[in-house]
Amino acid sequence: MATTIDAGTTKSTRGCFYFELVTLKVEDRIYRIPKSVLEEWSQTFKEMFGILPGESAEGSSDENPIILPGCTIAEFESLMKVLLTPTSIKPLTLSEDQWIGVLPALPRAPSPSPTES
């Protein structure tokens, strides 16, 4: 029997391209990012999502985002370009400043190499 996730949606009715989004706030900007991307690249997010309860949890809405202090908009957007641009479809092009901006925004926990399968 399928487990009910939210009103009218069950695990058994979700397609393989059903992404759970997380709301993040960097400086004064709000972002909606696939939760799976954050979990894959950050042990901190993976652990956080494992302990946060459902719909009222931090990151569940624009009104209750996960705030990322110490990260600039430029750094965060550069990191998201790296993590979210499918390089097999479109080559990733970042300026030197954008690549440098990715470094402070990277999670501090060990993560897989983008070239590992």
mmCIF file with all atom_site columns, C-alpha atoms in Angstrom:
data_model
loop_
_atom_site.group_PDB
_atom_site.id
_atom_site.type_symbol
_atom_site.label_atom_id
_atom_site.label_alt_id
_atom_site.label_comp_id
_atom_site.label_asym_id
_atom_site.label_entity_id
_atom_site.label_seq_id
_atom_site.pdbx_PDB_ins_code
_atom_site.Cartn_x
_atom_site.Cartn_y
_atom_site.Cartn_z
_atom_site.occupancy
_atom_site.B_iso_or_equiv
_atom_site.pdbx_formal_charge
_atom_site.auth_seq_id
_atom_site.auth_comp_id
_atom_site.auth_asym_id
_atom_site.auth_atom_id
_atom_site.pdbx_PDB_model_num
ATOM 1   C CA . MET A 1 1   ? 0.000  0.000  0.000   1.00 0.00 ? 1   MET A CA 1
ATOM 2   C CA . ALA A 1 2   ? 1.257  3.485  -0.867  1.00 0.00 ? 2   ALA A CA 1
ATOM 3   C CA . THR A 1 3   ? 2.249  5.919  1.836   1.00 0.00 ? 3   THR A CA 1
ATOM 4   C CA . THR A 1 4   ? 0.478  9.264  1.733   1.00 0.00 ? 4   THR A CA 1
ATOM 5   C CA . ILE A 1 5   ? 2.949  12.142 1.432   1.00 0.00 ? 5   ILE A CA 1
ATOM 6   C CA . ASP A 1 6   ? 0.647  15.120 1.112   1.00 0.00 ? 6   ASP A CA 1
ATOM 7   C CA . ALA A 1 7   ? -2.943 15.694 0.054   1.00 0.00 ? 7   ALA A CA 1
ATOM 8   C CA . GLY A 1 8   ? -3.603 13.637 -3.069  1.00 0.00 ? 8   GLY A CA 1
ATOM 9   C CA . THR A 1 9   ? -0.003 12.545 -3.681  1.00 0.00 ? 9   THR A CA 1
ATOM 10  C CA . THR A 1 10  ? 1.375  9.145  -2.752  1.00 0.00 ? 10  THR A CA 1
ATOM 11  C CA . LYS A 1 11  ? 4.808  7.632  -3.250  1.00 0.00 ? 11  LYS A CA 1
ATOM 12  C CA . SER A 1 12  ? 3.350  5.174  -5.750  1.00 0.00 ? 12  SER A CA 1
ATOM 13  C CA . THR A 1 13  ? 1.910  7.958  -7.949  1.00 0.00 ? 13  THR A CA 1
ATOM 14  C CA . ARG A 1 14  ? 5.086  10.035 -8.126  1.00 0.00 ? 14  ARG A CA 1
ATOM 15  C CA . GLY A 1 15  ? 7.129  9.826  -11.302 1.00 0.00 ? 15  GLY A CA 1
ATOM 16  C CA . CYS A 1 16  ? 10.897 9.464  -11.349 1.00 0.00 ? 16  CYS A CA 1
ATOM 17  C CA . PHE A 1 17  ? 11.231 13.214 -11.990 1.00 0.00 ? 17  PHE A CA 1
ATOM 18  C CA . TYR A 1 18  ? 9.412  14.354 -8.856  1.00 0.00 ? 18  TYR A CA 1
ATOM 19  C CA . PHE A 1 19  ? 11.792 16.636 -6.971  1.00 0.00 ? 19  PHE A CA 1
ATOM 20  C CA . GLU A 1 20  ? 11.374 17.828 -3.421  1.00 0.00 ? 20  GLU A CA 1
ATOM 21  C CA . LEU A 1 21  ? 12.518 21.449 -3.229  1.00 0.00 ? 21  LEU A CA 1
ATOM 22  C CA . VAL A 1 22  ? 14.105 23.251 -0.287  1.00 0.00 ? 22  VAL A CA 1
ATOM 23  C CA . THR A 1 23  ? 13.912 27.010 0.241   1.00 0.00 ? 23  THR A CA 1
ATOM 24  C CA . LEU A 1 24  ? 17.186 28.769 1.011   1.00 0.00 ? 24  LEU A CA 1
ATOM 25  C CA . LYS A 1 25  ? 17.905 32.423 1.733   1.00 0.00 ? 25  LYS A CA 1
ATOM 26  C CA . VAL A 1 26  ? 21.227 34.045 0.889   1.00 0.00 ? 26  VAL A CA 1
ATOM 27  C CA . GLU A 1 27  ? 21.457 37.711 1.848   1.00 0.00 ? 27  GLU A CA 1
ATOM 28  C CA . ASP A 1 28  ? 18.101 39.084 0.613   1.00 0.00 ? 28  ASP A CA 1
ATOM 29  C CA . ARG A 1 29  ? 17.371 36.411 -2.050  1.00 0.00 ? 29  ARG A CA 1
ATOM 30  C CA . ILE A 1 30  ? 15.231 33.303 -1.841  1.00 0.00 ? 30  ILE A CA 1
ATOM 31  C CA . TYR A 1 31  ? 16.078 30.137 -3.809  1.00 0.00 ? 31  TYR A CA 1
ATOM 32  C CA . ARG A 1 32  ? 14.257 26.820 -4.334  1.00 0.00 ? 32  ARG A CA 1
ATOM 33  C CA . ILE A 1 33  ? 16.805 24.035 -4.832  1.00 0.00 ? 33  ILE A CA 1
ATOM 34  C CA . PRO A 1 34  ? 16.258 20.282 -5.279  1.00 0.00 ? 34  PRO A CA 1
ATOM 35  C CA . LYS A 1 35  ? 16.788 18.701 -1.873  1.00 0.00 ? 35  LYS A CA 1
ATOM 36  C CA . SER A 1 36  ? 18.587 15.730 -3.433  1.00 0.00 ? 36  SER A CA 1
ATOM 37  C CA . VAL A 1 37  ? 21.330 17.988 -4.853  1.00 0.00 ? 37  VAL A CA 1
ATOM 38  C CA . LEU A 1 38  ? 22.018 19.514 -1.450  1.00 0.00 ? 38  LEU A CA 1
ATOM 39  C CA . GLU A 1 39  ? 22.018 16.101 0.241   1.00 0.00 ? 39  GLU A CA 1
ATOM 40  C CA . GLU A 1 40  ? 24.414 14.671 -2.337  1.00 0.00 ? 40  GLU A CA 1
ATOM 41  C CA . TRP A 1 41  ? 26.972 17.450 -1.959  1.00 0.00 ? 41  TRP A CA 1
ATOM 42  C CA . SER A 1 42  ? 26.694 18.346 1.707   1.00 0.00 ? 42  SER A CA 1
ATOM 43  C CA . GLN A 1 43  ? 26.754 16.025 4.705   1.00 0.00 ? 43  GLN A CA 1
ATOM 44  C CA . THR A 1 44  ? 25.537 18.972 6.790   1.00 0.00 ? 44  THR A CA 1
ATOM 45  C CA . PHE A 1 45  ? 22.358 19.321 4.705   1.00 0.00 ? 45  PHE A CA 1
ATOM 46  C CA . LYS A 1 46  ? 21.883 15.546 4.603   1.00 0.00 ? 46  LYS A CA 1
ATOM 47  C CA . GLU A 1 47  ? 21.976 15.380 8.403   1.00 0.00 ? 47  GLU A CA 1
ATOM 48  C CA . MET A 1 48  ? 19.770 18.475 8.742   1.00 0.00 ? 48  MET A CA 1
ATOM 49  C CA . PHE A 1 49  ? 17.093 17.053 6.440   1.00 0.00 ? 49  PHE A CA 1
ATOM 50  C CA . GLY A 1 50  ? 17.172 13.788 8.378   1.00 0.00 ? 50  GLY A CA 1
ATOM 51  C CA . ILE A 1 51  ? 16.096 15.497 11.611  1.00 0.00 ? 51  ILE A CA 1
ATOM 52  C CA . LEU A 1 52  ? 13.742 18.222 10.337  1.00 0.00 ? 52  LEU A CA 1
ATOM 53  C CA . PRO A 1 53  ? 10.021 17.421 10.554  1.00 0.00 ? 53  PRO A CA 1
ATOM 54  C CA . GLY A 1 54  ? 7.629  17.821 7.584   1.00 0.00 ? 54  GLY A CA 1
ATOM 55  C CA . GLU A 1 55  ? 5.831  20.826 6.191   1.00 0.00 ? 55  GLU A CA 1
ATOM 56  C CA . SER A 1 56  ? 6.573  23.387 8.928   1.00 0.00 ? 56  SER A CA 1
ATOM 57  C CA . ALA A 1 57  ? 10.314 22.655 8.917   1.00 0.00 ? 57  ALA A CA 1
ATOM 58  C CA . GLU A 1 58  ? 12.928 25.257 8.156   1.00 0.00 ? 58  GLU A CA 1
ATOM 59  C CA . GLY A 1 59  ? 13.355 25.350 4.375   1.00 0.00 ? 59  GLY A CA 1
ATOM 60  C CA . SER A 1 60  ? 9.791  24.300 3.640   1.00 0.00 ? 60  SER A CA 1
ATOM 61  C CA . SER A 1 61  ? 8.578  27.675 2.330   1.00 0.00 ? 61  SER A CA 1
ATOM 62  C CA . ASP A 1 62  ? 9.549  31.216 1.354   1.00 0.00 ? 62  ASP A CA 1
ATOM 63  C CA . GLU A 1 63  ? 8.318  32.312 4.777   1.00 0.00 ? 63  GLU A CA 1
ATOM 64  C CA . ASN A 1 64  ? 10.576 29.797 6.558   1.00 0.00 ? 64  ASN A CA 1
ATOM 65  C CA . PRO A 1 65  ? 13.797 29.461 4.512   1.00 0.00 ? 65  PRO A CA 1
ATOM 66  C CA . ILE A 1 66  ? 17.080 27.959 5.608   1.00 0.00 ? 66  ILE A CA 1
ATOM 67  C CA . ILE A 1 67  ? 19.317 31.013 6.006   1.00 0.00 ? 67  ILE A CA 1
ATOM 68  C CA . LEU A 1 68  ? 22.910 30.649 4.817   1.00 0.00 ? 68  LEU A CA 1
ATOM 69  C CA . PRO A 1 69  ? 24.923 33.249 6.750   1.00 0.00 ? 69  PRO A CA 1
ATOM 70  C CA . GLY A 1 70  ? 28.410 34.084 5.547   1.00 0.00 ? 70  GLY A CA 1
ATOM 71  C CA . CYS A 1 71  ? 27.630 33.171 1.941   1.00 0.00 ? 71  CYS A CA 1
ATOM 72  C CA . THR A 1 72  ? 27.199 35.876 -0.694  1.00 0.00 ? 72  THR A CA 1
ATOM 73  C CA . ILE A 1 73  ? 24.682 35.803 -3.528  1.00 0.00 ? 73  ILE A CA 1
ATOM 74  C CA . ALA A 1 74  ? 27.519 35.664 -6.079  1.00 0.00 ? 74  ALA A CA 1
ATOM 75  C CA . GLU A 1 75  ? 29.191 32.728 -4.292  1.00 0.00 ? 75  GLU A CA 1
ATOM 76  C CA . PHE A 1 76  ? 25.930 30.814 -3.927  1.00 0.00 ? 76  PHE A CA 1
ATOM 77  C CA . GLU A 1 77  ? 24.831 31.366 -7.522  1.00 0.00 ? 77  GLU A CA 1
ATOM 78  C CA . SER A 1 78  ? 28.252 30.247 -8.784  1.00 0.00 ? 78  SER A CA 1
ATOM 79  C CA . LEU A 1 79  ? 27.997 27.091 -6.680  1.00 0.00 ? 79  LEU A CA 1
ATOM 80  C CA . MET A 1 80  ? 24.484 26.379 -7.984  1.00 0.00 ? 80  MET A CA 1
ATOM 81  C CA . LYS A 1 81  ? 25.704 26.779 -11.568 1.00 0.00 ? 81  LYS A CA 1
ATOM 82  C CA . VAL A 1 82  ? 28.335 24.134 -10.860 1.00 0.00 ? 82  VAL A CA 1
ATOM 83  C CA . LEU A 1 83  ? 25.924 21.754 -9.126  1.00 0.00 ? 83  LEU A CA 1
ATOM 84  C CA . LEU A 1 84  ? 22.854 22.239 -11.324 1.00 0.00 ? 84  LEU A CA 1
ATOM 85  C CA . THR A 1 85  ? 24.183 22.723 -14.870 1.00 0.00 ? 85  THR A CA 1
ATOM 86  C CA . PRO A 1 86  ? 24.125 19.403 -16.723 1.00 0.00 ? 86  PRO A CA 1
ATOM 87  C CA . THR A 1 87  ? 27.524 19.524 -18.409 1.00 0.00 ? 87  THR A CA 1
ATOM 88  C CA . SER A 1 88  ? 26.559 16.715 -20.774 1.00 0.00 ? 88  SER A CA 1
ATOM 89  C CA . ILE A 1 89  ? 23.957 19.015 -22.342 1.00 0.00 ? 89  ILE A CA 1
ATOM 90  C CA . LYS A 1 90  ? 25.539 22.443 -22.059 1.00 0.00 ? 90  LYS A CA 1
ATOM 91  C CA . PRO A 1 91  ? 29.194 23.143 -21.287 1.00 0.00 ? 91  PRO A CA 1
ATOM 92  C CA . LEU A 1 92  ? 29.643 24.960 -18.010 1.00 0.00 ? 92  LEU A CA 1
ATOM 93  C CA . THR A 1 93  ? 31.163 28.398 -18.469 1.00 0.00 ? 93  THR A CA 1
ATOM 94  C CA . LEU A 1 94  ? 32.119 30.462 -15.464 1.00 0.00 ? 94  LEU A CA 1
ATOM 95  C CA . SER A 1 95  ? 34.424 33.426 -15.208 1.00 0.00 ? 95  SER A CA 1
ATOM 96  C CA . GLU A 1 96  ? 37.513 33.173 -13.020 1.00 0.00 ? 96  GLU A CA 1
ATOM 97  C CA . ASP A 1 97  ? 35.743 35.259 -10.358 1.00 0.00 ? 97  ASP A CA 1
ATOM 98  C CA . GLN A 1 98  ? 32.744 32.910 -10.448 1.00 0.00 ? 98  GLN A CA 1
ATOM 99  C CA . TRP A 1 99  ? 34.977 29.835 -10.002 1.00 0.00 ? 99  TRP A CA 1
ATOM 100 C CA . ILE A 1 100 ? 36.747 31.536 -7.106  1.00 0.00 ? 100 ILE A CA 1
ATOM 101 C CA . GLY A 1 101 ? 33.328 32.375 -5.643  1.00 0.00 ? 101 GLY A CA 1
ATOM 102 C CA . VAL A 1 102 ? 32.357 28.695 -5.648  1.00 0.00 ? 102 VAL A CA 1
ATOM 103 C CA . LEU A 1 103 ? 35.086 27.792 -3.157  1.00 0.00 ? 103 LEU A CA 1
ATOM 104 C CA . PRO A 1 104 ? 33.739 29.598 -0.047  1.00 0.00 ? 104 PRO A CA 1
ATOM 105 C CA . ALA A 1 105 ? 30.234 28.339 -0.787  1.00 0.00 ? 105 ALA A CA 1
ATOM 106 C CA . LEU A 1 106 ? 31.263 24.672 -0.966  1.00 0.00 ? 106 LEU A CA 1
ATOM 107 C CA . PRO A 1 107 ? 30.169 22.553 1.968   1.00 0.00 ? 107 PRO A CA 1
ATOM 108 C CA . ARG A 1 108 ? 32.933 21.936 4.484   1.00 0.00 ? 108 ARG A CA 1
ATOM 109 C CA . ALA A 1 109 ? 32.154 18.215 4.660   1.00 0.00 ? 109 ALA A CA 1
ATOM 110 C CA . PRO A 1 110 ? 33.804 15.726 2.267   1.00 0.00 ? 110 PRO A CA 1
ATOM 111 C CA . SER A 1 111 ? 31.811 15.224 -0.915  1.00 0.00 ? 111 SER A CA 1
ATOM 112 C CA . PRO A 1 112 ? 32.080 13.131 -4.051  1.00 0.00 ? 112 PRO A CA 1
ATOM 113 C CA . SER A 1 113 ? 34.110 14.420 -6.951  1.00 0.00 ? 113 SER A CA 1
ATOM 114 C CA . PRO A 1 114 ? 31.923 15.715 -9.814  1.00 0.00 ? 114 PRO A CA 1
ATOM 115 C CA . THR A 1 115 ? 33.792 13.297 -12.105 1.00 0.00 ? 115 THR A CA 1
ATOM 116 C CA . GLU A 1 116 ? 33.139 10.192 -9.975  1.00 0.00 ? 116 GLU A CA 1
ATOM 117 C CA . SER A 1 117 ? 30.289 7.901  -10.975 1.00 0.00 ? 117 SER A CA 1
#
